[in-house]
Coordinates of C-alpha atoms and ligand atoms in Angstrom, one line a residue:
X1 CA 117.3 81.8 111.9
X2 CA 117.7 85.6 112.1
X3 CA 117.4 87.6 108.9
X4 CA 118.9 90.9 108.8
X5 CA 119.9 91.2 112.5
X6 CA 119.4 94.8 112.9
X7 CA 121.2 95.4 116.1
X8 CA 121.6 94.5 119.6
X9 CA 118.8 96.7 121.1
X10 CA 121.1 97.4 124.1
X11 CA 121.9 93.8 124.4
X12 CA 118.2 92.6 124.4
X13 CA 116.6 90.5 121.6
X14 CA 116.6 91.2 118.0
X15 CA 113.4 92.8 116.8
X16 CA 111.5 90.0 115.3
X17 CA 109.1 92.0 113.2
X18 CA 108.6 92.5 109.5
X19 CA 107.5 96.2 109.0
X20 CA 105.1 97.5 106.5
X21 CA 104.7 101.3 106.3
X22 CA 101.1 102.0 105.7
X23 CA 99.7 104.6 103.4
X24 CA 96.4 106.3 103.0
X25 CA 94.3 106.7 99.9
X26 CA 91.6 109.2 100.9
X27 CA 90.5 108.2 104.4
X28 CA 91.3 104.4 103.8
X29 CA 94.3 102.3 103.9
X30 CA 95.7 102.2 100.3
X31 CA 95.5 99.2 98.2
X32 CA 99.3 99.3 97.9
X33 CA 99.6 98.8 101.7
X34 CA 97.3 95.8 101.6
X35 CA 99.3 94.2 98.8
X36 CA 102.5 94.7 100.9
X37 CA 101.0 93.3 104.0
X38 CA 100.2 90.1 102.1
X39 CA 103.7 89.7 101.0
X40 CA 105.1 90.5 104.5
X41 CA 102.7 87.7 105.9
X42 CA 104.6 85.1 103.8
X43 CA 108.0 86.0 104.9
X44 CA 107.0 86.6 108.5
X45 CA 105.5 83.1 108.7
X46 CA 108.7 81.5 107.3
X47 CA 110.8 83.3 109.9
X48 CA 108.4 82.9 112.8
X49 CA 108.3 86.8 113.1
X50 CA 105.2 89.0 113.3
X51 CA 104.0 91.7 110.8
X52 CA 103.9 95.1 112.2
X53 CA 102.6 98.2 110.4
X54 CA 103.6 101.7 110.8
X55 CA 101.0 104.4 110.3
X56 CA 102.1 108.0 110.0
X57 CA 99.7 110.9 110.3
X58 CA 97.2 112.8 112.4
X59 CA 94.1 111.2 114.0
X60 CA 94.6 108.1 111.8
X61 CA 93.9 105.4 114.4
X62 CA 91.1 104.2 112.4
X63 CA 93.5 102.6 110.1
X64 CA 94.7 100.1 112.6
X65 CA 91.6 97.8 112.4
X66 CA 92.0 97.5 108.6
X67 CA 95.6 96.6 109.0
X68 CA 94.8 93.9 111.7
X69 CA 92.2 92.5 109.3
X70 CA 95.0 92.2 106.5
X71 CA 97.6 90.5 108.6
X72 CA 99.3 93.0 110.9
X73 CA 99.4 91.9 114.5
X74 CA 100.9 95.2 115.8
X75 CA 100.5 98.7 114.7
X76 CA 102.7 101.6 115.5
X77 CA 100.6 104.9 115.3
X78 CA 102.8 107.9 115.0
X79 CA 100.5 110.8 115.5
X80 CA 101.2 114.5 115.2
X81 CA 99.4 117.5 113.7
X82 CA 102.4 118.3 111.4
X83 CA 102.1 114.7 109.9
X84 CA 98.5 115.5 108.5
X85 CA 100.0 115.9 105.1
X86 CA 102.8 113.8 103.7
X87 CA 106.1 115.7 103.7
X88 CA 109.5 113.9 103.0
X89 CA 111.0 115.9 106.1
X90 CA 108.3 115.1 108.5
X91 CA 107.6 111.5 107.6
X92 CA 111.3 110.6 107.2
X93 CA 112.3 112.1 110.6
X94 CA 109.7 110.3 112.6
X95 CA 110.2 107.0 110.8
X96 CA 113.9 107.2 111.1
X97 CA 113.6 107.8 114.8
X98 CA 111.4 104.7 115.2
X99 CA 113.6 102.5 113.1
X100 CA 116.7 103.5 115.3
X101 CA 114.6 102.6 118.4
X102 CA 113.2 99.4 117.3
X103 CA 115.8 98.2 114.7
X104 CA 113.4 96.2 112.5
X105 CA 115.4 93.8 110.2
X106 CA 113.1 94.3 107.1
X107 CA 110.9 97.5 106.3
X108 CA 108.6 97.3 103.3
X109 CA 107.0 100.2 101.4
X110 CA 104.4 100.3 98.7
X111 CA 106.0 101.5 95.5
X112 CA 103.8 104.6 95.2
X113 CA 105.2 108.0 94.8
X114 CA 105.3 108.7 98.5
X115 CA 106.5 105.2 99.2
X116 CA 109.4 105.4 96.9
X117 CA 110.3 109.0 98.1
X118 CA 110.1 108.0 101.8
X119 CA 111.9 104.7 101.3
X120 CA 114.9 106.5 99.6
X121 CA 114.9 109.2 102.2
X122 CA 114.9 107.0 105.3
X123 CA 117.4 104.5 103.8
X124 CA 119.9 107.2 102.9
X125 CA 119.5 108.9 106.3
X126 CA 120.1 105.6 108.2
X127 CA 122.6 104.3 105.7
X128 CA 120.6 101.1 105.2
X129 CA 120.3 99.2 101.9
X130 CA 117.3 99.7 99.8
X131 CA 115.9 97.3 97.0
X132 CA 113.3 99.1 94.8
X133 CA 110.5 97.9 92.6
X134 CA 110.3 94.3 93.7
X135 CA 107.7 91.9 92.4
X136 CA 108.3 89.1 94.9
X137 CA 110.0 88.5 98.2
X138 CA 111.0 85.2 99.8
X139 CA 113.4 83.2 102.0
X140 CA 115.6 80.9 100.2
X141 CA 118.2 78.9 101.9
X142 CA 117.9 80.9 105.0
X143 CA 118.5 84.3 103.1
X144 CA 116.1 86.9 102.0
X145 CA 115.7 87.0 98.2
X146 CA 113.9 89.8 96.1
X147 CA 112.9 89.5 92.6
X148 CA 113.3 92.8 90.7
X149 CA 112.5 93.5 87.0
X150 CA 115.2 95.5 85.1
X151 CA 115.8 96.8 81.7
X152 CA 112.0 97.9 81.2
X153 CA 110.9 94.5 82.6
X154 CA 112.7 92.4 79.9
X155 CA 114.9 90.7 82.6
X156 CA 114.1 89.7 86.2
X157 CA 117.1 89.5 88.7
X158 CA 117.1 88.1 92.2
X159 CA 118.7 90.3 94.8
X160 CA 120.1 88.5 97.9
X161 CA 120.5 90.4 101.1
X162 CA 123.6 89.4 103.2
X163 CA 122.6 87.7 106.6
X164 CA 122.8 90.4 109.3
X165 CA 122.0 93.4 107.1
X166 CA 118.8 95.2 107.7
X167 CA 117.1 96.1 104.6
X168 CA 114.3 98.2 103.0
X169 CA 112.2 97.2 100.1
X170 CA 109.7 98.9 97.9
X171 CA 107.2 96.5 96.3
X172 CA 105.8 97.2 92.8
X173 CA 102.3 97.9 92.9
X174 CA 99.8 95.8 91.1
X175 CA 102.4 93.0 90.9
X176 CA 101.3 90.9 94.0
X177 CA 97.5 91.5 94.7
X178 CA 96.2 91.8 98.1
X179 CA 95.0 89.0 100.5
X180 CA 91.5 87.9 101.4
X181 CA 91.7 89.6 104.8
X182 CA 90.2 88.2 108.0
X183 CA 87.4 90.2 109.7
X184 CA 88.4 88.7 113.0
X185 CA 92.0 90.0 112.8
X186 CA 93.3 91.7 115.9
X187 CA 96.5 93.1 117.3
X188 CA 98.4 95.5 119.6
X189 CA 98.4 99.2 119.0
X190 CA 101.5 101.2 120.2
X191 CA 100.5 104.9 120.2
X192 CA 103.6 107.3 119.7
X193 CA 103.6 110.9 119.9
X194 CA 106.8 111.9 118.2
X195 CA 108.7 115.2 118.8
X196 CA 108.4 117.3 115.7
X197 CA 108.8 121.1 115.3
X198 CA 107.7 123.1 112.2
X199 CA 111.3 124.1 111.6
X200 CA 111.8 120.2 111.0
X201 CA 109.8 120.5 107.8
X202 CA 111.0 122.4 105.0
X203 CA 108.1 121.9 102.6
X204 CA 104.6 123.5 103.2
X205 CA 101.4 121.7 101.7
X206 CA 99.5 124.8 100.5
X207 CA 96.6 123.1 98.6
X208 CA 95.5 119.6 97.7
X209 CA 93.3 119.0 94.6
X210 CA 92.3 116.0 92.5
X211 CA 94.8 115.2 89.7
X212 CA 94.0 115.3 86.1
X213 CA 93.2 111.6 85.1
X214 CA 95.9 111.7 82.4
X215 CA 98.5 112.6 85.1
X216 CA 97.5 109.9 87.5
X217 CA 99.8 106.8 87.7
X218 CA 98.1 103.8 86.6
X219 CA 98.9 102.1 90.0
X220 CA 97.2 105.0 91.9
X221 CA 93.6 104.8 90.6
X222 CA 90.5 102.9 91.9
X223 CA 88.9 103.0 88.6
X224 CA 90.7 102.7 85.1
X225 CA 89.2 103.2 81.6
X226 CA 91.4 101.3 79.1
X227 CA 91.0 102.1 75.4
X228 CA 91.9 99.9 72.4
X229 CA 91.9 99.9 68.6
X230 CA 88.2 100.3 68.7
X231 CA 88.5 104.0 69.7
X232 CA 89.6 104.4 65.9
X233 CA 91.5 107.7 66.2
X234 CA 93.4 110.2 68.4
X235 CA 90.6 112.7 68.0
X236 CA 88.2 110.1 69.4
X237 CA 90.4 109.2 72.4
X238 CA 88.6 112.1 74.2
X239 CA 85.8 109.6 74.8
X240 CA 88.1 107.3 77.1
X241 CA 89.3 110.5 78.9
X242 CA 85.9 111.8 79.5
X243 CA 84.5 108.5 80.9
X244 CA 87.6 108.4 83.2
X245 CA 87.2 111.9 84.3
X246 CA 83.5 111.7 85.2
X247 CA 84.3 108.4 87.1
X248 CA 87.3 110.1 88.9
X249 CA 89.6 107.5 87.6
X250 CA 92.6 107.2 85.2
X251 CA 93.2 106.0 81.6
X252 CA 95.3 103.3 80.2
X253 CA 95.8 101.7 76.7
X254 CA 96.5 98.4 74.8
X255 CA 99.8 98.4 72.9
X256 CA 97.9 99.2 69.7
X257 CA 96.6 102.4 71.3
X258 CA 100.1 103.3 72.5
X259 CA 101.7 102.4 69.2
X260 CA 99.1 104.7 67.4
X261 CA 100.1 107.5 69.6
X262 CA 96.8 107.9 71.4
X263 CA 98.2 107.5 75.0
X264 CA 101.7 107.6 76.4
X265 CA 103.8 104.3 76.7
X266 CA 103.8 104.4 80.5
X267 CA 100.1 103.9 80.3
X268 CA 100.4 100.6 78.3
X269 CA 98.8 97.7 80.1
X270 CA 100.0 94.1 79.7
X271 CA 102.9 91.8 79.4
X272 CA 105.2 94.5 78.0
X273 CA 103.4 97.2 79.9
X274 CA 102.2 97.4 83.4
X275 CA 100.2 95.2 85.7
X276 CA 97.4 97.1 87.3
X277 CA 95.1 96.4 90.2
X278 CA 92.2 99.0 90.3
X279 CA 88.8 98.0 91.9
X280 CA 87.2 98.5 88.6
X281 CA 88.5 98.5 85.0
X282 CA 86.4 99.4 81.9
X283 CA 88.0 97.8 78.7
X284 CA 86.6 99.8 75.7
X285 CA 87.2 98.6 72.2
X286 CA 89.9 96.1 73.3
X287 CA 90.0 92.5 71.9
X288 CA 91.5 91.0 75.1
X289 CA 94.9 89.6 73.7
X290 CA 96.7 87.3 76.2
X291 CA 99.5 89.8 76.3
X292 CA 97.1 92.6 77.3
X293 CA 95.2 90.5 79.8
X294 CA 98.4 89.5 81.5
X295 CA 98.2 93.0 83.0
X296 CA 94.6 92.5 84.3
X297 CA 95.1 89.7 86.6
X298 CA 94.7 91.6 89.9
X299 CA 91.8 93.9 88.8
X300 CA 88.7 93.3 91.1
X301 CA 86.1 93.9 88.5
X302 CA 86.3 94.2 84.7
X303 CA 83.6 95.6 82.6
X304 CA 84.2 95.1 78.8
X305 CA 82.5 97.0 75.9
X306 CA 83.0 95.5 72.5
X307 CA 80.9 95.3 69.4
X308 CA 82.1 91.7 68.7
X309 CA 80.2 89.3 71.0
X310 CA 82.9 86.7 70.4
X311 CA 85.7 89.0 71.6
X312 CA 88.1 87.2 74.1
X313 CA 87.9 90.0 76.5
X314 CA 84.5 88.8 77.4
X315 CA 86.1 85.6 78.8
X316 CA 87.9 87.6 81.5
X317 CA 85.3 90.3 82.1
X318 CA 82.8 90.2 85.0
X319 CA 80.3 92.1 83.1
X320 CA 80.2 92.2 79.1
X321 CA 78.5 94.8 77.0
X322 CA 78.1 94.0 73.3
X323 CA 77.8 97.6 72.0
X324 CA 79.6 100.1 69.9
X325 CA 81.7 102.3 72.3
X326 CA 81.0 105.5 70.2
X327 CA 77.3 105.1 70.6
X328 CA 77.4 103.9 74.2
X329 CA 80.1 106.0 76.0
X330 CA 78.8 109.5 75.2
X331 CA 75.3 109.2 76.6
X332 CA 76.8 107.2 79.5
X333 CA 79.1 110.2 80.3
X334 CA 76.2 112.5 80.0
X335 CA 74.0 110.6 82.4
X336 CA 76.8 110.2 85.0
X337 CA 77.4 113.9 84.9
X338 CA 73.5 114.6 85.3
X339 CA 73.4 112.3 88.3
X340 CA 76.5 113.8 89.9
X341 CA 75.6 117.4 89.2
X342 CA 74.7 119.5 92.4
X343 CA 71.0 119.6 93.0
X344 CA 69.1 122.9 94.2
X345 CA 66.7 121.1 96.4
Ligands
LIG401 C1 105.5 89.8 72.7 C2 104.2 90.7 72.6 C3 103.9 91.5 73.7 C4 102.9 92.3 73.7 N1 102.5 93.1 74.8 C5 101.4 93.8 74.9 C6 101.1 94.5 76.0 O1 101.8 94.6 77.0 N2 99.8 95.1 76.0 C7 98.9 95.0 74.9 O2 97.8 95.7 74.9 N3 99.2 94.4 73.9 C8 100.5 93.6 73.9 N4 100.8 92.9 72.7 C9 99.8 93.1 71.5 C10 98.7 92.1 71.7 O3 99.0 90.9 71.2 C11 97.5 92.7 70.8 O4 97.9 93.1 69.5 C12 96.9 94.2 71.4 O5 96.7 94.0 72.7 C13 95.7 94.5 70.7 O6 95.2 95.7 71.0 P1 93.6 96.1 70.8 O7 92.8 95.1 71.6 O8 93.5 97.6 71.1 O9 93.4 95.8 69.2 P2 92.6 94.8 68.5 O10 93.1 93.4 68.8 O11 92.6 95.2 67.1 O12 91.1 94.8 69.1 C14 90.2 96.0 68.9 C15 88.9 95.5 69.4 O13 88.0 96.6 69.3 C16 86.8 96.1 68.9 N5 86.1 97.3 68.3 C17 86.3 97.8 67.2 N6 85.5 98.9 67.0 C18 84.7 99.0 68.1 C19 83.7 99.9 68.6 N7 83.3 100.9 67.7 N8 83.1 99.6 69.7 C20 83.3 98.5 70.4 N9 84.5 97.8 70.1 C21 85.0 97.9 68.9 C22 86.9 94.9 68.0 O14 85.9 94.1 68.0 C23 88.2 94.3 68.6 O15 87.8 93.3 69.6 C24 101.9 92.2 72.7 C25 102.2 91.4 71.6 C26 103.4 90.6 71.5 C27 103.8 89.7 70.4

């Protein structure tokens, strides 16, 4: 079976690789990439293809080992100093050149800001179909089928790709979870030094700085502080923001907190909000209703603070603290600030 036969490759064999475009989070491979790799492994196995990952950047060879551990068996390293920072022009150009050369049938991206930006730019330049925001991808009756939530997630539809058509897909972050990883995973590295001129890139990165926690996307943070009705008022919501800020994380809320106007709707977590997958999530003054907990399935470590020792949130938490958040959080924030303050000695 051949899915999305991309082309003849000069009369040679069709490329039997499922591609995952890797992204960095600080100096590490992003969680979104690890999630997408896990999804790619499933379809690659069914098709008897391999998973290949593409790393774009400058001096990023260290990422290859992590990608091998999480299921890639081949890594294309596209290295150029003009690729040190993400730019649509630079990344799209080198990726388009590589896709034209190798003709992969399926290219997967994490649904991050950069992933969505790059996927739309590359698919437009190559005139290849793009399916965005998928929560699942599988092979059904010999065809590639993707599940995509629409109408604010009220309806899920399955998108089927015509056989023989190459396709690009962005996967919704937090929807799938990452795999276990295999410390013994190994593979082949293909180093590529693309041709790139400063004139190819119309944007210039002048400065990078840490985003305000309030403006961070829920899917982008390692640490999330989630507030519920226990916060009590909008004025007291600063408590949640301050804790997120000292931890370098983001904020989220229950539907109750959203309905009260303490936090915007796109930060709601749960069945009718978003699913999240940070490493750590602190749930403060949240009861733990099933509709809320539906959005927490992929969180690695949950710490719950609630004054009611019988609150359901404790059943899903890794650590539970029975306390009043108004008494616990302010001294906690002060202590973290003290510990993180620069020292004179
Ligand atoms: C169809 C449907 C879809 C829904 N979708 C979602 C969804 O996507 N997301 C979502 O969140 N909800 C959703 N809900 C609502 C959900 O059922 C709950 O009503 C909601 O999650 C409760 O929010 P909460 O935990 O903030 O409030 P509450 O349930 O009122 O809990 C507040 C908690 O704070 C604790 N508390 C109070 N004061 C303090 C204090 N000072 N210190 C420590 N703890 C304190 C209390 O003990 C309590 O456990 C949905 C409901 C329905 C019917």
